[in-house]
Amino acid sequence: MSDDTAAPGVTLAELRLQVGTATHTGLRRRANEDAFLAAEPLFLVADGMGGHEAGEVASALAVDAFATLTGTASVAAADLRDAFGRAHESIAAIVSTGLRRAGTTVSGVAIAESDGRAHWLVFNLGDSRTYRLADGELEQISVDHSVVQEMLDGGTLSRAAAATHPERNVITRALGAGGPYQADYWLVPVESGDRILICSDGVSGELDDELIERILLEEHESQEAASRLVHEGLLHGGRDNLTAVVVDAYDRAGAEAHAAGSAEGPGGRRRDPHGEDTIPRPPVDVGGRN
């Protein structure tokens, strides 16, 4: 007997994306060292470091390296590793010319195909973040490469104390800056109604996850969600550059329902606030090193 039940998820042919972006220098910085890329099938945020000129150049070089992957239906993990390698070489070249502290984080998602279905191929290096809102629940998919995260993982620091720890901005991996640049990867099936948020720590450092979740649930349009996240970050201090990229995914029917205003909104229903905390998922092995 044949099984007529459709496989879960969304095919590449059915996938429809809606994207919103926002960035701001913040209230204390003289220049915006953040950069972002939002062009199918790749979406990322790069948070430059090393001072005004160095940080701006490093994040821009990272975006340039990944921009060569846009304009296709999907991206493979090997393509991302190659892009990280190109970005590393470009930043190393400017470090040798005198911008010795130049470096950048990179976090984001690419659309990948696996088993005939679209997947979020999440990648991360540093402490910019990639979140997924699904079924009313916000999950931080990426794991920060930071001193504070290592202390959290080791059980020597509470989450409450992490928010004010003096080393909360010290990262352990980045492109450039003389450190290792091995990225982590996660492969997550795309479901219609998914909402992805990629942001620099200027957003996640000002807004806790509960507020981020509430904003993503309340704003039905991706552009409005991205703009509000940056605006709220400014209201909460704006101590760093702030960048948010919001990506909504639908199948064909979901996109039509959203356009008609009959859908409940990206991310689905709000979760039970008394439910269990989400356990971070481990990275997947996609082969290779970077």
mmCIF file of C-alpha atoms in Angstrom:
data_model
loop_
_atom_site.group_PDB
_atom_site.id
_atom_site.type_symbol
_atom_site.label_atom_id
_atom_site.label_comp_id
_atom_site.label_asym_id
_atom_site.label_seq_id
_atom_site.Cartn_x
_atom_site.Cartn_y
_atom_site.Cartn_z
ATOM 1 C CA MET A 1 0.000 0.000 0.000
ATOM 2 C CA SER A 2 1.371 3.393 -0.933
ATOM 3 C CA ASP A 3 1.806 6.112 1.683
ATOM 4 C CA ASP A 4 0.185 9.341 0.510
ATOM 5 C CA THR A 5 1.285 11.299 3.569
ATOM 6 C CA ALA A 6 3.487 14.208 2.518
ATOM 7 C CA ALA A 7 6.942 14.400 4.040
ATOM 8 C CA PRO A 8 7.282 17.152 6.658
ATOM 9 C CA GLY A 9 9.085 20.371 5.900
ATOM 10 C CA VAL A 10 9.289 22.560 2.816
ATOM 11 C CA THR A 11 10.835 21.816 -0.573
ATOM 12 C CA LEU A 12 13.140 24.347 -2.220
ATOM 13 C CA ALA A 13 10.557 24.842 -4.968
ATOM 14 C CA GLU A 14 7.869 25.707 -2.397
ATOM 15 C CA LEU A 15 10.037 27.908 -0.190
ATOM 16 C CA ARG A 16 9.158 31.600 0.018
ATOM 17 C CA LEU A 17 11.249 33.988 2.115
ATOM 18 C CA GLN A 18 10.499 37.444 3.475
ATOM 19 C CA VAL A 19 13.420 39.453 4.871
ATOM 20 C CA GLY A 20 13.815 42.554 7.024
ATOM 21 C CA THR A 21 17.041 44.307 8.025
ATOM 22 C CA ALA A 22 17.998 47.148 10.341
ATOM 23 C CA THR A 23 21.272 48.569 11.620
ATOM 24 C CA HIS A 24 22.335 51.563 13.732
ATOM 25 C CA THR A 25 25.632 52.962 14.975
ATOM 26 C CA GLY A 26 24.268 53.133 18.516
ATOM 27 C CA LEU A 27 24.481 55.954 21.021
ATOM 28 C CA ARG A 28 28.106 55.641 22.109
ATOM 29 C CA ARG A 29 30.052 54.579 19.006
ATOM 30 C CA ARG A 30 31.422 56.940 16.382
ATOM 31 C CA ALA A 31 31.167 54.430 13.533
ATOM 32 C CA ASN A 32 29.170 51.334 12.668
ATOM 33 C CA GLU A 33 31.526 48.344 12.527
ATOM 34 C CA ASP A 34 28.658 45.912 11.903
ATOM 35 C CA ALA A 35 27.949 44.635 8.398
ATOM 36 C CA PHE A 36 25.257 42.304 7.109
ATOM 37 C CA LEU A 37 24.285 40.286 4.064
ATOM 38 C CA ALA A 38 20.666 39.535 3.172
ATOM 39 C CA ALA A 39 20.461 37.996 -0.302
ATOM 40 C CA GLU A 40 19.024 34.555 -1.008
ATOM 41 C CA PRO A 41 20.080 31.984 -0.103
ATOM 42 C CA LEU A 42 22.414 33.545 2.502
ATOM 43 C CA PHE A 43 21.822 35.814 5.479
ATOM 44 C CA LEU A 44 24.458 36.875 7.996
ATOM 45 C CA VAL A 45 25.704 39.507 10.416
ATOM 46 C CA ALA A 46 29.384 40.361 10.920
ATOM 47 C CA ASP A 47 30.423 42.411 13.961
ATOM 48 C CA GLY A 48 33.816 43.993 13.358
ATOM 49 C CA MET A 49 36.355 44.644 16.083
ATOM 50 C CA GLY A 50 39.700 46.315 16.512
ATOM 51 C CA GLY A 51 38.737 49.972 16.398
ATOM 52 C CA HIS A 52 36.953 52.218 13.914
ATOM 53 C CA GLU A 53 38.790 51.545 10.658
ATOM 54 C CA ALA A 54 39.930 48.002 11.448
ATOM 55 C CA GLY A 55 36.502 46.732 12.499
ATOM 56 C CA GLU A 56 34.674 48.299 9.579
ATOM 57 C CA VAL A 57 37.124 46.848 7.084
ATOM 58 C CA ALA A 58 37.124 43.364 8.636
ATOM 59 C CA SER A 59 33.332 43.002 8.704
ATOM 60 C CA ALA A 60 33.035 44.334 5.142
ATOM 61 C CA LEU A 61 35.640 41.848 3.910
ATOM 62 C CA ALA A 62 33.732 39.006 5.548
ATOM 63 C CA VAL A 63 30.511 40.049 3.833
ATOM 64 C CA ASP A 64 32.323 40.315 0.493
ATOM 65 C CA ALA A 65 33.673 36.772 0.863
ATOM 66 C CA PHE A 66 30.221 35.314 1.482
ATOM 67 C CA ALA A 67 28.440 37.474 -1.103
ATOM 68 C CA THR A 68 29.865 35.298 -3.878
ATOM 69 C CA LEU A 69 27.495 32.529 -2.712
ATOM 70 C CA THR A 70 24.296 34.498 -3.330
ATOM 71 C CA GLY A 71 22.023 34.139 -6.333
ATOM 72 C CA THR A 72 21.687 30.349 -6.173
ATOM 73 C CA ALA A 73 18.889 28.163 -4.808
ATOM 74 C CA SER A 74 20.947 26.620 -2.019
ATOM 75 C CA VAL A 75 24.399 26.496 -0.439
ATOM 76 C CA ALA A 76 26.487 23.536 0.723
ATOM 77 C CA ALA A 77 28.592 23.407 3.870
ATOM 78 C CA ALA A 78 31.733 23.193 1.745
ATOM 79 C CA ASP A 79 30.818 26.530 0.151
ATOM 80 C CA LEU A 80 30.583 28.149 3.586
ATOM 81 C CA ARG A 81 33.934 26.706 4.650
ATOM 82 C CA ASP A 82 35.512 28.126 1.504
ATOM 83 C CA ALA A 83 33.966 31.538 2.214
ATOM 84 C CA PHE A 84 35.352 31.514 5.747
ATOM 85 C CA GLY A 85 38.754 30.694 4.292
ATOM 86 C CA ARG A 86 38.593 33.566 1.797
ATOM 87 C CA ALA A 87 37.500 35.982 4.504
ATOM 88 C CA HIS A 88 40.312 34.836 6.779
ATOM 89 C CA GLU A 89 42.899 35.397 4.048
ATOM 90 C CA SER A 90 41.524 38.856 3.217
ATOM 91 C CA ILE A 91 41.573 39.971 6.845
ATOM 92 C CA ALA A 92 45.039 38.500 7.390
ATOM 93 C CA ALA A 93 46.249 40.609 4.466
ATOM 94 C CA ILE A 94 45.048 43.876 6.021
ATOM 95 C CA VAL A 95 46.451 42.877 9.413
ATOM 96 C CA SER A 96 49.865 42.613 7.772
ATOM 97 C CA THR A 97 49.530 46.197 6.491
ATOM 98 C CA GLY A 98 49.107 47.681 9.961
ATOM 99 C CA LEU A 99 45.513 47.075 11.086
ATOM 100 C CA ARG A 100 46.791 44.539 13.587
ATOM 101 C CA ARG A 101 43.652 44.254 15.688
ATOM 102 C CA ALA A 102 41.230 43.791 12.794
ATOM 103 C CA GLY A 103 38.749 40.969 13.263
ATOM 104 C CA THR A 104 35.073 40.109 13.011
ATOM 105 C CA THR A 105 32.405 37.700 14.132
ATOM 106 C CA VAL A 106 30.179 35.977 11.563
ATOM 107 C CA SER A 107 26.808 34.369 12.287
ATOM 108 C CA GLY A 108 23.975 33.465 9.970
ATOM 109 C CA VAL A 109 22.000 30.947 7.950
ATOM 110 C CA ALA A 110 22.113 29.586 4.439
ATOM 111 C CA ILE A 111 19.377 27.665 2.670
ATOM 112 C CA ALA A 112 20.601 24.122 2.072
ATOM 113 C CA GLU A 113 18.901 21.074 0.583
ATOM 114 C CA SER A 114 18.930 17.731 2.383
ATOM 115 C CA ASP A 115 16.741 14.708 1.614
ATOM 116 C CA GLY A 116 14.770 16.792 -0.871
ATOM 117 C CA ARG A 117 13.787 19.390 1.730
ATOM 118 C CA ALA A 118 14.959 22.898 2.555
ATOM 119 C CA HIS A 119 17.082 23.269 5.690
ATOM 120 C CA TRP A 120 18.548 26.142 7.649
ATOM 121 C CA LEU A 121 22.308 25.639 7.564
ATOM 122 C CA VAL A 122 23.298 27.760 10.546
ATOM 123 C CA PHE A 123 26.919 28.842 10.962
ATOM 124 C CA ASN A 124 28.624 30.785 13.711
ATOM 125 C CA LEU A 125 31.999 32.192 14.658
ATOM 126 C CA GLY A 126 32.146 34.580 17.629
ATOM 127 C CA ASP A 127 29.307 36.004 19.721
ATOM 128 C CA SER A 128 26.839 37.334 17.178
ATOM 129 C CA ARG A 129 23.746 35.158 17.390
ATOM 130 C CA THR A 130 21.270 33.201 15.300
ATOM 131 C CA TYR A 131 17.850 32.440 16.787
ATOM 132 C CA ARG A 132 14.848 30.500 15.488
ATOM 133 C CA LEU A 133 11.257 31.246 16.475
ATOM 134 C CA ALA A 134 8.986 28.254 15.839
ATOM 135 C CA ASP A 135 5.742 27.102 17.462
ATOM 136 C CA GLY A 136 5.773 30.209 19.631
ATOM 137 C CA GLU A 137 9.147 29.418 21.182
ATOM 138 C CA LEU A 138 12.465 31.208 20.701
ATOM 139 C CA GLU A 139 15.587 29.055 20.491
ATOM 140 C CA GLN A 140 19.135 30.347 20.287
ATOM 141 C CA ILE A 141 20.658 27.931 17.788
ATOM 142 C CA SER A 142 24.180 29.336 17.716
ATOM 143 C CA VAL A 143 26.412 29.023 20.772
ATOM 144 C CA ASP A 144 28.593 32.005 21.674
ATOM 145 C CA HIS A 145 32.343 31.610 21.370
ATOM 146 C CA SER A 146 33.078 33.617 24.494
ATOM 147 C CA VAL A 147 34.740 33.401 27.886
ATOM 148 C CA VAL A 148 31.369 33.778 29.594
ATOM 149 C CA GLN A 149 29.813 30.949 27.532
ATOM 150 C CA GLU A 150 32.674 28.646 28.536
ATOM 151 C CA MET A 151 32.010 29.505 32.184
ATOM 152 C CA LEU A 152 28.298 28.821 31.697
ATOM 153 C CA ASP A 153 29.063 25.489 30.044
ATOM 154 C CA GLY A 154 31.406 24.602 32.904
ATOM 155 C CA GLY A 155 28.814 25.432 35.531
ATOM 156 C CA THR A 156 30.957 28.116 37.174
ATOM 157 C CA LEU A 157 28.684 31.040 36.264
ATOM 158 C CA SER A 158 24.924 31.577 36.404
ATOM 159 C CA ARG A 159 22.986 33.146 33.528
ATOM 160 C CA ALA A 160 21.976 36.005 35.797
ATOM 161 C CA ALA A 161 25.617 36.761 36.608
ATOM 162 C CA ALA A 162 26.673 36.385 32.962
ATOM 163 C CA ALA A 163 24.752 39.517 31.950
ATOM 164 C CA THR A 164 27.027 41.745 34.043
ATOM 165 C CA HIS A 165 30.266 39.744 34.064
ATOM 166 C CA PRO A 166 33.314 41.959 33.319
ATOM 167 C CA GLU A 167 34.486 39.551 30.582
ATOM 168 C CA ARG A 168 31.095 39.209 28.872
ATOM 169 C CA ASN A 169 32.466 40.840 25.702
ATOM 170 C CA VAL A 170 35.629 38.712 25.469
ATOM 171 C CA ILE A 171 35.320 36.233 22.596
ATOM 172 C CA THR A 172 37.375 33.090 22.056
ATOM 173 C CA ARG A 173 37.013 32.668 18.277
ATOM 174 C CA ALA A 174 36.823 35.187 15.447
ATOM 175 C CA LEU A 175 38.031 35.883 11.934
ATOM 176 C CA GLY A 176 41.312 37.750 12.261
ATOM 177 C CA ALA A 177 42.477 39.141 15.599
ATOM 178 C CA GLY A 178 45.082 36.384 15.773
ATOM 179 C CA GLY A 179 42.753 33.684 17.128
ATOM 180 C CA PRO A 180 41.260 30.438 15.795
ATOM 181 C CA TYR A 181 38.516 30.722 13.202
ATOM 182 C CA GLN A 182 36.840 27.306 13.193
ATOM 183 C CA ALA A 183 33.095 27.848 12.788
ATOM 184 C CA ASP A 184 30.296 25.701 14.176
ATOM 185 C CA TYR A 185 27.401 24.469 12.022
ATOM 186 C CA TRP A 186 23.846 23.270 12.645
ATOM 187 C CA LEU A 187 21.371 21.784 10.151
ATOM 188 C CA VAL A 188 17.707 22.464 10.973
ATOM 189 C CA PRO A 189 14.717 21.556 8.749
ATOM 190 C CA VAL A 190 12.757 24.564 7.496
ATOM 191 C CA GLU A 191 9.106 24.582 8.568
ATOM 192 C CA SER A 192 6.540 26.960 7.112
ATOM 193 C CA GLY A 193 6.132 29.826 9.574
ATOM 194 C CA ASP A 194 9.718 29.722 10.858
ATOM 195 C CA ARG A 195 11.252 33.064 11.784
ATOM 196 C CA ILE A 196 15.043 33.423 11.953
ATOM 197 C CA LEU A 197 16.784 36.288 13.738
ATOM 198 C CA ILE A 198 20.466 37.034 13.214
ATOM 199 C CA CYS A 199 21.857 39.858 15.328
ATOM 200 C CA SER A 200 25.017 41.430 16.642
ATOM 201 C CA ASP A 201 25.647 41.566 20.383
ATOM 202 C CA GLY A 202 24.551 45.188 20.308
ATOM 203 C CA VAL A 203 21.006 43.780 20.142
ATOM 204 C CA SER A 204 21.339 40.636 22.273
ATOM 205 C CA GLY A 205 23.431 42.515 24.842
ATOM 206 C CA GLU A 206 20.676 45.085 25.419
ATOM 207 C CA LEU A 207 17.589 42.862 25.117
ATOM 208 C CA ASP A 208 17.035 39.627 27.020
ATOM 209 C CA ASP A 209 15.624 36.584 25.250
ATOM 210 C CA GLU A 210 12.149 37.096 26.708
ATOM 211 C CA LEU A 211 11.869 40.565 25.170
ATOM 212 C CA ILE A 212 13.357 39.397 21.867
ATOM 213 C CA GLU A 213 10.784 36.601 21.741
ATOM 214 C CA ARG A 214 7.922 38.974 22.505
ATOM 215 C CA ILE A 215 8.960 41.414 19.762
ATOM 216 C CA LEU A 216 9.307 38.630 17.198
ATOM 217 C CA LEU A 217 5.850 37.313 18.092
ATOM 218 C CA GLU A 218 4.158 40.715 18.071
ATOM 219 C CA GLU A 219 5.547 42.014 14.760
ATOM 220 C CA HIS A 220 4.104 40.052 11.844
ATOM 221 C CA GLU A 221 6.267 41.654 9.133
ATOM 222 C CA SER A 222 9.978 40.874 9.020
ATOM 223 C CA GLN A 223 11.001 44.491 8.361
ATOM 224 C CA GLU A 224 8.935 45.768 11.270
ATOM 225 C CA ALA A 225 10.455 43.121 13.541
ATOM 226 C CA ALA A 226 14.039 44.008 12.569
ATOM 227 C CA SER A 227 13.426 47.736 12.953
ATOM 228 C CA ARG A 228 11.757 47.335 16.335
ATOM 229 C CA LEU A 229 14.561 45.154 17.703
ATOM 230 C CA VAL A 230 17.128 47.817 16.859
ATOM 231 C CA HIS A 231 14.867 50.584 18.188
ATOM 232 C CA GLU A 232 14.340 48.745 21.480
ATOM 233 C CA GLY A 233 18.079 48.155 21.716
ATOM 234 C CA LEU A 234 18.619 51.904 21.479
ATOM 235 C CA LEU A 235 15.986 52.538 24.153
ATOM 236 C CA HIS A 236 17.744 50.064 26.440
ATOM 237 C CA GLY A 237 21.106 51.816 26.160
ATOM 238 C CA GLY A 238 22.447 51.474 22.618
ATOM 239 C CA ARG A 239 25.973 50.998 23.937
ATOM 240 C CA ASP A 240 27.231 49.191 20.843
ATOM 241 C CA ASN A 241 26.429 48.997 17.132
ATOM 242 C CA LEU A 242 23.110 47.229 16.591
ATOM 243 C CA THR A 243 22.156 45.034 13.629
ATOM 244 C CA ALA A 244 19.217 42.669 13.106
ATOM 245 C CA VAL A 245 18.306 40.498 10.117
ATOM 246 C CA VAL A 246 14.909 38.748 10.275
ATOM 247 C CA VAL A 247 14.051 35.978 7.797
ATOM 248 C CA ASP A 248 10.542 34.500 7.572
ATOM 249 C CA ALA A 249 9.984 31.208 5.749
ATOM 250 C CA TYR A 250 6.751 29.921 4.233
ATOM 251 C CA ASP A 251 5.605 27.259 1.862
ATOM 252 C CA ARG A 252 3.431 28.446 -1.033
ATOM 253 C CA ALA A 253 0.164 28.183 0.910
ATOM 254 C CA GLY A 254 1.664 29.865 3.961
ATOM 255 C CA ALA A 255 2.964 32.772 1.899
ATOM 256 C CA GLU A 256 -0.469 33.303 0.342
ATOM 257 C CA ALA A 257 -2.148 33.191 3.761
ATOM 258 C CA HIS A 258 0.358 35.662 5.190
ATOM 259 C CA ALA A 259 -0.140 38.049 2.269
ATOM 260 C CA ALA A 260 -3.904 37.835 2.777
ATOM 261 C CA GLY A 261 -3.541 38.562 6.483
ATOM 262 C CA SER A 262 -5.155 35.282 7.522
ATOM 263 C CA ALA A 263 -2.075 33.634 9.041
ATOM 264 C CA GLU A 264 -1.385 33.822 12.780
ATOM 265 C CA GLY A 265 2.029 35.320 12.082
ATOM 266 C CA PRO A 266 5.584 33.967 11.837
ATOM 267 C CA GLY A 267 6.731 31.832 14.736
ATOM 268 C CA GLY A 268 3.279 30.508 15.628
ATOM 269 C CA ARG A 269 1.643 30.678 19.006
ATOM 270 C CA ARG A 270 3.377 31.973 22.110
ATOM 271 C CA ARG A 271 4.783 29.159 24.213
ATOM 272 C CA ASP A 272 3.703 28.326 27.754
ATOM 273 C CA PRO A 273 5.870 30.610 29.954
ATOM 274 C CA HIS A 274 5.951 27.857 32.579
ATOM 275 C CA GLY A 275 7.297 25.280 30.162
ATOM 276 C CA GLU A 276 10.791 23.828 30.265
ATOM 277 C CA ASP A 277 13.793 25.811 29.075
ATOM 278 C CA THR A 278 15.163 24.960 25.652
ATOM 279 C CA ILE A 279 18.331 22.870 25.732
ATOM 280 C CA PRO A 280 20.920 24.174 23.232
ATOM 281 C CA ARG A 281 21.450 21.764 20.363
ATOM 282 C CA PRO A 282 25.009 20.588 19.641
ATOM 283 C CA PRO A 283 26.755 21.567 16.382
ATOM 284 C CA VAL A 284 26.732 19.057 13.539
ATOM 285 C CA ASP A 285 29.797 17.694 11.775
ATOM 286 C CA VAL A 286 29.646 18.925 8.186
ATOM 287 C CA GLY A 287 33.131 17.722 7.322
ATOM 288 C CA GLY A 288 36.317 19.734 6.927
ATOM 289 C CA ARG A 289 37.718 22.158 9.455
ATOM 290 C CA ASN A 290 36.567 25.755 8.993
#
